[in-house]
Short mmCIF file of C-alpha atoms and ligand atoms in Angstrom, two decimals:
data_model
loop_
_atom_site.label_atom_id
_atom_site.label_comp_id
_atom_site.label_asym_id
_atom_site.label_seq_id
_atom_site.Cartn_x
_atom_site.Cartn_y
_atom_site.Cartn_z
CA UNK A 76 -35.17 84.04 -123.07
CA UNK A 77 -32.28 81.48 -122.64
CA UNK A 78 -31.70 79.00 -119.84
CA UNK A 79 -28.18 77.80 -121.79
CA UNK A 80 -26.12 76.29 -119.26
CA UNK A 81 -28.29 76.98 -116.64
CA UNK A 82 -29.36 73.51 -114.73
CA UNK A 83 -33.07 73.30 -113.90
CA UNK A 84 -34.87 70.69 -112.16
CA UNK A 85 -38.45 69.77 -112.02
CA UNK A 86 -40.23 67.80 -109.75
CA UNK A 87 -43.35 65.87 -111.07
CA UNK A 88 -42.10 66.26 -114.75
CA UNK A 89 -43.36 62.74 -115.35
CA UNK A 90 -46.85 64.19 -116.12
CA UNK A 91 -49.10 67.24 -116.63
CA UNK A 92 -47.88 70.33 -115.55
CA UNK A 93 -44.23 69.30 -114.93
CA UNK A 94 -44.15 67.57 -118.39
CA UNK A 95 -45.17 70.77 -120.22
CA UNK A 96 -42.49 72.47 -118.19
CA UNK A 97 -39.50 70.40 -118.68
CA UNK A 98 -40.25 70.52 -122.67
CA UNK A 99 -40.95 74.37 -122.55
CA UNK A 100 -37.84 74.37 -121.10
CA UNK A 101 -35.78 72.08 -122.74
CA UNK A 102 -36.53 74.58 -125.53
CA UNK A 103 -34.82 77.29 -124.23
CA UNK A 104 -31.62 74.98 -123.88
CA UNK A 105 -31.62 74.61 -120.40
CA UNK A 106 -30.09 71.48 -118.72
CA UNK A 107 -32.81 69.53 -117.27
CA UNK A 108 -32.92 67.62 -114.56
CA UNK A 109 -36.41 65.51 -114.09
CA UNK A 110 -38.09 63.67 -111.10
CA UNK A 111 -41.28 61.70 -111.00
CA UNK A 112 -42.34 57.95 -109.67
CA UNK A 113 -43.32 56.94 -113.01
CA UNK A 114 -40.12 55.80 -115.16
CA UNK A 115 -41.70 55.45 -118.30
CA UNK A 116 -43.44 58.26 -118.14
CA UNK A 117 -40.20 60.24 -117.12
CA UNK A 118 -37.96 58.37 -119.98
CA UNK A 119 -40.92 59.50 -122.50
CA UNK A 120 -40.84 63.08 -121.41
CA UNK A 121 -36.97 62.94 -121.64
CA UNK A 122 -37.02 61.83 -124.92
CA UNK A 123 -39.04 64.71 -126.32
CA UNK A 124 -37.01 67.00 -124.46
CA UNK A 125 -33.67 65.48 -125.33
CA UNK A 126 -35.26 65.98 -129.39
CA UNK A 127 -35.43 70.14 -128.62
CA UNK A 128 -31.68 71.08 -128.64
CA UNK A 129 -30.53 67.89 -128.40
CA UNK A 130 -29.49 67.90 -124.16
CA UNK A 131 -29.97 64.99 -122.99
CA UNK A 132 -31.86 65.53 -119.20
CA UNK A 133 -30.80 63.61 -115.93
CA UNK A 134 -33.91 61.50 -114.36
CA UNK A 135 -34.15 60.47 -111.46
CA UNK A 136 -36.84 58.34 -110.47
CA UNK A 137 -37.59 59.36 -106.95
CA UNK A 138 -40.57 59.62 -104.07
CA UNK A 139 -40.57 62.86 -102.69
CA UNK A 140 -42.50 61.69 -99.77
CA UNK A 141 -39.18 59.22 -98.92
CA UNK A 142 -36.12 61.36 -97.26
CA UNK A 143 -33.36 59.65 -98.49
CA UNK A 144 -35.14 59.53 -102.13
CA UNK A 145 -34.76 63.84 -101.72
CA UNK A 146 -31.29 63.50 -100.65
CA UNK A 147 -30.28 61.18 -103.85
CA UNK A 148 -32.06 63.78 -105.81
CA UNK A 149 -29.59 66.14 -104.28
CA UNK A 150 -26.50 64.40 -104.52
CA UNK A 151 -27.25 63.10 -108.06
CA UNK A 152 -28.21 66.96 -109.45
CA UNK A 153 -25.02 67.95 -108.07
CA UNK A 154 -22.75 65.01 -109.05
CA UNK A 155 -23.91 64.81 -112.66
CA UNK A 156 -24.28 68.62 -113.13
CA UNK A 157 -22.02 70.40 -110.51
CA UNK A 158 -24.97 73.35 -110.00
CA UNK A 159 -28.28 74.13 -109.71
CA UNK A 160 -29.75 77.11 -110.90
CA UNK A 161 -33.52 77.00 -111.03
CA UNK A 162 -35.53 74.45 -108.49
CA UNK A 163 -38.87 73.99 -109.68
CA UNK A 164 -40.99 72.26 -106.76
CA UNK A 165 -43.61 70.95 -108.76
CA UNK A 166 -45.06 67.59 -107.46
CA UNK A 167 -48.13 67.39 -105.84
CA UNK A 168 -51.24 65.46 -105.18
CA UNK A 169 -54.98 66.33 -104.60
CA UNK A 170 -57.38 64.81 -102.43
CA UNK A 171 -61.33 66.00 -102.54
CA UNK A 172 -63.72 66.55 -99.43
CA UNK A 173 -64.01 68.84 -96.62
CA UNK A 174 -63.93 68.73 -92.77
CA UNK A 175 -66.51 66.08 -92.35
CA UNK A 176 -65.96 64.11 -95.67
CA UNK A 177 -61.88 63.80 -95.32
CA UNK A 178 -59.88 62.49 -92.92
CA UNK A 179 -56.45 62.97 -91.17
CA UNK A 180 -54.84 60.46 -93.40
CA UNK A 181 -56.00 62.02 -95.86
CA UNK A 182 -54.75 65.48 -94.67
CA UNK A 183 -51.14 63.53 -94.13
CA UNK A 184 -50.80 62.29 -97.58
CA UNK A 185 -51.55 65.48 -98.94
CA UNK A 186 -49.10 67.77 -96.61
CA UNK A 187 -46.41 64.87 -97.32
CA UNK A 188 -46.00 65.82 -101.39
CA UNK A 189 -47.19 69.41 -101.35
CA UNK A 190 -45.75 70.80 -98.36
CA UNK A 191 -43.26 68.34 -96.71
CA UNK A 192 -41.58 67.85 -99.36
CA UNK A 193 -41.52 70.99 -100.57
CA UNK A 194 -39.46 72.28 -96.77
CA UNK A 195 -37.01 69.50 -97.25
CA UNK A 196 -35.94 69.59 -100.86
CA UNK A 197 -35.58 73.16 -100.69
CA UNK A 198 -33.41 73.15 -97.53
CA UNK A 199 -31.49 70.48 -99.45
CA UNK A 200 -30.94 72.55 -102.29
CA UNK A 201 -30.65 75.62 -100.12
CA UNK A 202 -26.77 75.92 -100.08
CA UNK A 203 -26.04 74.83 -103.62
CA UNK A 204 -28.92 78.02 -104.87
CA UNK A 205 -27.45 80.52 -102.99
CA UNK A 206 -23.99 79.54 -104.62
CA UNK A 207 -25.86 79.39 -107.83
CA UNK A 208 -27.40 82.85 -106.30
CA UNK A 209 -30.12 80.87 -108.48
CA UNK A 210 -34.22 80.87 -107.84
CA UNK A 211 -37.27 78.72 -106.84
CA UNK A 212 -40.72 78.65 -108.43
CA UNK A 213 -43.32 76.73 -106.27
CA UNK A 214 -46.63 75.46 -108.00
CA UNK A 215 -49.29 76.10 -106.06
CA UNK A 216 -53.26 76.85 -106.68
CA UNK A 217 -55.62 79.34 -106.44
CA UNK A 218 -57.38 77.45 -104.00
CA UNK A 219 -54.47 78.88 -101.84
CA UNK A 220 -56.97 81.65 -101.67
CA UNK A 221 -59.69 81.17 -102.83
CA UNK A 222 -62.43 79.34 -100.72
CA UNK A 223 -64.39 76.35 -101.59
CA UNK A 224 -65.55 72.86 -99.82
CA UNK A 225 -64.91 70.83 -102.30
CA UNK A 226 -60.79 69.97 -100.96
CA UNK A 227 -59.78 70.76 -97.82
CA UNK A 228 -56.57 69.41 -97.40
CA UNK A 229 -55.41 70.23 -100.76
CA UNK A 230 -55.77 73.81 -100.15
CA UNK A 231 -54.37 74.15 -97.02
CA UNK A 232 -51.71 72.33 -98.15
CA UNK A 233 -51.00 75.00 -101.25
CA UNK A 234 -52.08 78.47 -98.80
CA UNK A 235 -49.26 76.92 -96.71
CA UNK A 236 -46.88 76.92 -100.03
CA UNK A 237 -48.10 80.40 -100.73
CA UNK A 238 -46.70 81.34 -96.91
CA UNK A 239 -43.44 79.58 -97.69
CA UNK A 240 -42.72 81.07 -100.84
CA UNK A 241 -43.19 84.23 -98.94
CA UNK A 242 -41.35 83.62 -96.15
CA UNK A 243 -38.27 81.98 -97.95
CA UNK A 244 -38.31 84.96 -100.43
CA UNK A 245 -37.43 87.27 -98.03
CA UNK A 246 -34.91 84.64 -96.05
CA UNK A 247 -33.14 84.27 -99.16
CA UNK A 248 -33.50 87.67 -100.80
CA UNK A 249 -29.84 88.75 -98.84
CA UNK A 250 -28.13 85.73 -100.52
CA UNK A 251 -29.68 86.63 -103.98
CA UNK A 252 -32.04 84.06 -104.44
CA UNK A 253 -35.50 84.66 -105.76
CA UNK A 254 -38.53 82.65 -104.44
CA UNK A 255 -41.79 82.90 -106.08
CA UNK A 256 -44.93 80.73 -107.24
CA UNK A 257 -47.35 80.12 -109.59
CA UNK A 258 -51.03 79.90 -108.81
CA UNK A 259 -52.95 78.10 -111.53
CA UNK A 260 -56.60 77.31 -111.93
CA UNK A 261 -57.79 73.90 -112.88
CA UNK A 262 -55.51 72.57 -115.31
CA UNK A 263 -56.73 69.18 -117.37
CA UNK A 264 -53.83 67.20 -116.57
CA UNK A 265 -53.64 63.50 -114.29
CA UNK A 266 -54.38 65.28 -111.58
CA UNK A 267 -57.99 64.74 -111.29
CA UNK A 268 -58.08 61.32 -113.17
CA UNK A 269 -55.18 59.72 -110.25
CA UNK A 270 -58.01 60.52 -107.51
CA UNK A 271 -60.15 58.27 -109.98
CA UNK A 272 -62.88 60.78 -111.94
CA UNK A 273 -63.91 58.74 -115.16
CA UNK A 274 -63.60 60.67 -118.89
CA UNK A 275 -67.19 61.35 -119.05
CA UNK A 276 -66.89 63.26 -114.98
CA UNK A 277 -63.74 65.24 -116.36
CA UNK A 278 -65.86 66.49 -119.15
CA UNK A 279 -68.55 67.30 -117.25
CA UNK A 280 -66.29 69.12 -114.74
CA UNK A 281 -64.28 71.18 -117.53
CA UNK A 282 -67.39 72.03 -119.12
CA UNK A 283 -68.70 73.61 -116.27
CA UNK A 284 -65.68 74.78 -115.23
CA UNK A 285 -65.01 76.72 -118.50
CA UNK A 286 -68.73 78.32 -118.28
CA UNK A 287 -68.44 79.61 -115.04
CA UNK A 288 -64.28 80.91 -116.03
CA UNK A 289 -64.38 84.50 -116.64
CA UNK A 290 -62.50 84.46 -120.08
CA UNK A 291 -64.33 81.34 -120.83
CA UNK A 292 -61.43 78.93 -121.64
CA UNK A 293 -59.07 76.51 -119.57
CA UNK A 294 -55.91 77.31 -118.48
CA UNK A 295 -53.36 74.94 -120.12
CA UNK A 296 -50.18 73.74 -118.81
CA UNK A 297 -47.63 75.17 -121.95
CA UNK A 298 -48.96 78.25 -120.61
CA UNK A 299 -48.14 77.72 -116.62
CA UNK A 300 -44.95 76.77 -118.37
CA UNK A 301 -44.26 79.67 -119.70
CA UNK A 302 -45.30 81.59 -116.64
CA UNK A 303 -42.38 79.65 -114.47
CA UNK A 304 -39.80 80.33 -117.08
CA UNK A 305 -40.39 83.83 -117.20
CA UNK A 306 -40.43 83.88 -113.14
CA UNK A 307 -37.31 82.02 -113.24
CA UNK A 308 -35.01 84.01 -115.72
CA UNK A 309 -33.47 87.28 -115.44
CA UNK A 310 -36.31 89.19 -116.58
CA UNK A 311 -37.99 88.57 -113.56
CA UNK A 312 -34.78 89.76 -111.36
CA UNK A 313 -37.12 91.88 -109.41
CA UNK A 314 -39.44 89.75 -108.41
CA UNK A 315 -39.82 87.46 -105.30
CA UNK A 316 -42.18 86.87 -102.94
CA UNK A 317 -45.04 86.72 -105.77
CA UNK A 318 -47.59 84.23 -106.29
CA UNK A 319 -48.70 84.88 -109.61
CA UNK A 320 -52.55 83.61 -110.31
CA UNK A 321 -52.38 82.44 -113.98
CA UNK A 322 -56.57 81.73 -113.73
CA UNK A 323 -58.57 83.11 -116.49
CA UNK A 324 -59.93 85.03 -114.12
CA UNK A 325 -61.38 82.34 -112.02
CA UNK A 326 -60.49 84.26 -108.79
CA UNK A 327 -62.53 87.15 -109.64
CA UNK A 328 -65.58 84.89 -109.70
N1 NAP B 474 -54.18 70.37 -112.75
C1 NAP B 474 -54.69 71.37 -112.06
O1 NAP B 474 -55.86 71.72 -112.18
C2 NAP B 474 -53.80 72.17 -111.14
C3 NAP B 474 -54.22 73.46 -110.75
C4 NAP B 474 -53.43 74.18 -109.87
C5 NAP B 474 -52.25 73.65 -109.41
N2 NAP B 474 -51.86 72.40 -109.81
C6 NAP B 474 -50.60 71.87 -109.27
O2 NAP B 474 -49.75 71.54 -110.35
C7 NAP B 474 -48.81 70.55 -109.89
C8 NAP B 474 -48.72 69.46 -110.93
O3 NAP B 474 -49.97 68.80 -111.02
P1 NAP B 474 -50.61 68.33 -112.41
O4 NAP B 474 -51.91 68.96 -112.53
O5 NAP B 474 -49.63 68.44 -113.48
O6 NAP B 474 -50.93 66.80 -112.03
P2 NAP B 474 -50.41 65.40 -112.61
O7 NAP B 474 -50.56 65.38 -114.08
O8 NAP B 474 -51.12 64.39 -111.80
O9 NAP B 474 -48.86 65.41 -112.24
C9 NAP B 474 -48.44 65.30 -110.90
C10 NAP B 474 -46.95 65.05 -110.90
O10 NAP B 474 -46.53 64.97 -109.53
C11 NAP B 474 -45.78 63.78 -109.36
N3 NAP B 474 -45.92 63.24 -108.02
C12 NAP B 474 -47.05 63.07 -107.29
N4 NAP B 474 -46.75 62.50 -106.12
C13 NAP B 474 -45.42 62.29 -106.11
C14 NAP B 474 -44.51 61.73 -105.17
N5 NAP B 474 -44.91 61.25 -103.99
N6 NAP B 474 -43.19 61.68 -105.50
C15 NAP B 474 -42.76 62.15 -106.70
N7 NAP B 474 -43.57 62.70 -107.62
C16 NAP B 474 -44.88 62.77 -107.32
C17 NAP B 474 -46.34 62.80 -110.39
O11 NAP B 474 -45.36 61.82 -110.65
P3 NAP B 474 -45.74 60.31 -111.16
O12 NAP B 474 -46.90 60.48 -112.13
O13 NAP B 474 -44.48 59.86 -111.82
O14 NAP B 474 -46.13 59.55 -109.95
C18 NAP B 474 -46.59 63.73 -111.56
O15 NAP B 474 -45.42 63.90 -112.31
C19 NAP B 474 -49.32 70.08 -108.53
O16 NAP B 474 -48.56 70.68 -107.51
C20 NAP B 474 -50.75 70.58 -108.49
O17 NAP B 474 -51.20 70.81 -107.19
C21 NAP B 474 -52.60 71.67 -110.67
#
């Protein structure tokens, strides 16, 4: 697999999931362009991909919850690059509690990165993809699907991803451009620790989480990685419209 000359960008490569993508990728030569909030933390990532095959990627430091921070992420993609092949919508945010333990700011903040954003980046990108004729991979969650109390918002925000990946899959599919996602389990990544659990909570929630996991182990993010790349290169040229569970078998459970 070889992404050489093709231009990818990642949202949220400043940290966990997004991270482990950009350097997966970087590895397979691609041309990298990387968003997150966090410039140090994007610079660092850069670095180690910039150390694979020696490309050096484009960040842009950017809030995907601010409108004209998505349309400099445009414009500077296109400007530096030309293209875009591969959109990677990546960021996202959790928030934990149900109905009567959440609240509708909390519902807001949570639709803003994992949904909102999602819509307008996409459409911003739309035109330059189906030039590209190039693809989208969404990350979303099993908790698209799979039912729990524990974060309400969260997964309505991802079962509405799940819908758009669907629905722009087939909008798209005419012009040549592939939409799918990826559907991971719990991942240990910032993602947990930014809503403020402590170490010793995190451990406690892995460990439990790995008991009650079907193949007994965590699913880690070099792996997701390598899920989107394969959804995103040609060997997945008949695929769209997917949301592919990458889980240990956590939904069966
Ligand atoms: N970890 C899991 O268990 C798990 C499971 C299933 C799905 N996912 C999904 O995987 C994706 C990545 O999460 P992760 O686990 O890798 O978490 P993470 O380590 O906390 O990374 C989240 C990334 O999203 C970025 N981000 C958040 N809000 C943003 C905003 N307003 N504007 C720009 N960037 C923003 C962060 O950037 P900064 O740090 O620079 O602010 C960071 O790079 C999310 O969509 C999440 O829902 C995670």
């Amino acid at each position: 697999m070889d992404f050489n000359d093709k231009v990818v960008l990642i949202t949220g490569a400043s940290s966990g999931i997004g991270a482990a993508t950009a350097i997966h990728f970087s590895k397979l030569s691609a041309s990298l362009a990387l968003v997150g909030r966090k410039e140090n933390n994007l610079k660092r990532i850069a670095l180690y991909c910039e150390k694979a095959k020696g490309i050096k990627p484009l960040t842009i430091v950017a809030d995907v919850t601010d409108d004209s921070a998505l349309e400099r992420i445009v414009t500077e993609t296109i400007n530096n690059f030309g293209k875009i092949d591969v959109l990677i919508n990546n960021a996202g945010v959790i928030a934990m509690g149900g109905l009567k333990t959440s609240d509708v700011d909390t519902y807001d903040k949570v639709m803003a990165v994992n949904m909102r954003a999602v819509f307008q980046l996409t459409k911003l990108f739309t035109q330059h993809l189906v030039e590209s004729k190039g693809c989208i991979v969404n990350v979303s969650s099993i908790l698209s699907t799979k039912v729990t109390t524990q974060s309400l918002a969260y997964s309505l925000s991802k079962a509405a991803l799940d819908q758009f990946t669907k629905c722009v899959a087939l909008e798209l599919a005419p012009d040549g451009v592939r939409v799918n996602s990826v559907n991971p389990s719990y991942v240990k990544t910032n993602l947990l620790k930014d809503i403020g659990l402590t170490d010793d909570q995190l451990d406690l929630y892995t460990q439990n989480f790995v008991s009650k996991t079907p193949l007994k182990k965590l699913v880690e993010g070099d792996e997701v990685a390598s899920l989107i790349a394969f959804l995103a290169s040609d060997k997945a040229k008949s695929i769209t419209g997917t949301c592919a569970a990458i889980d240990a078998g956590k939904s069966l459970s």
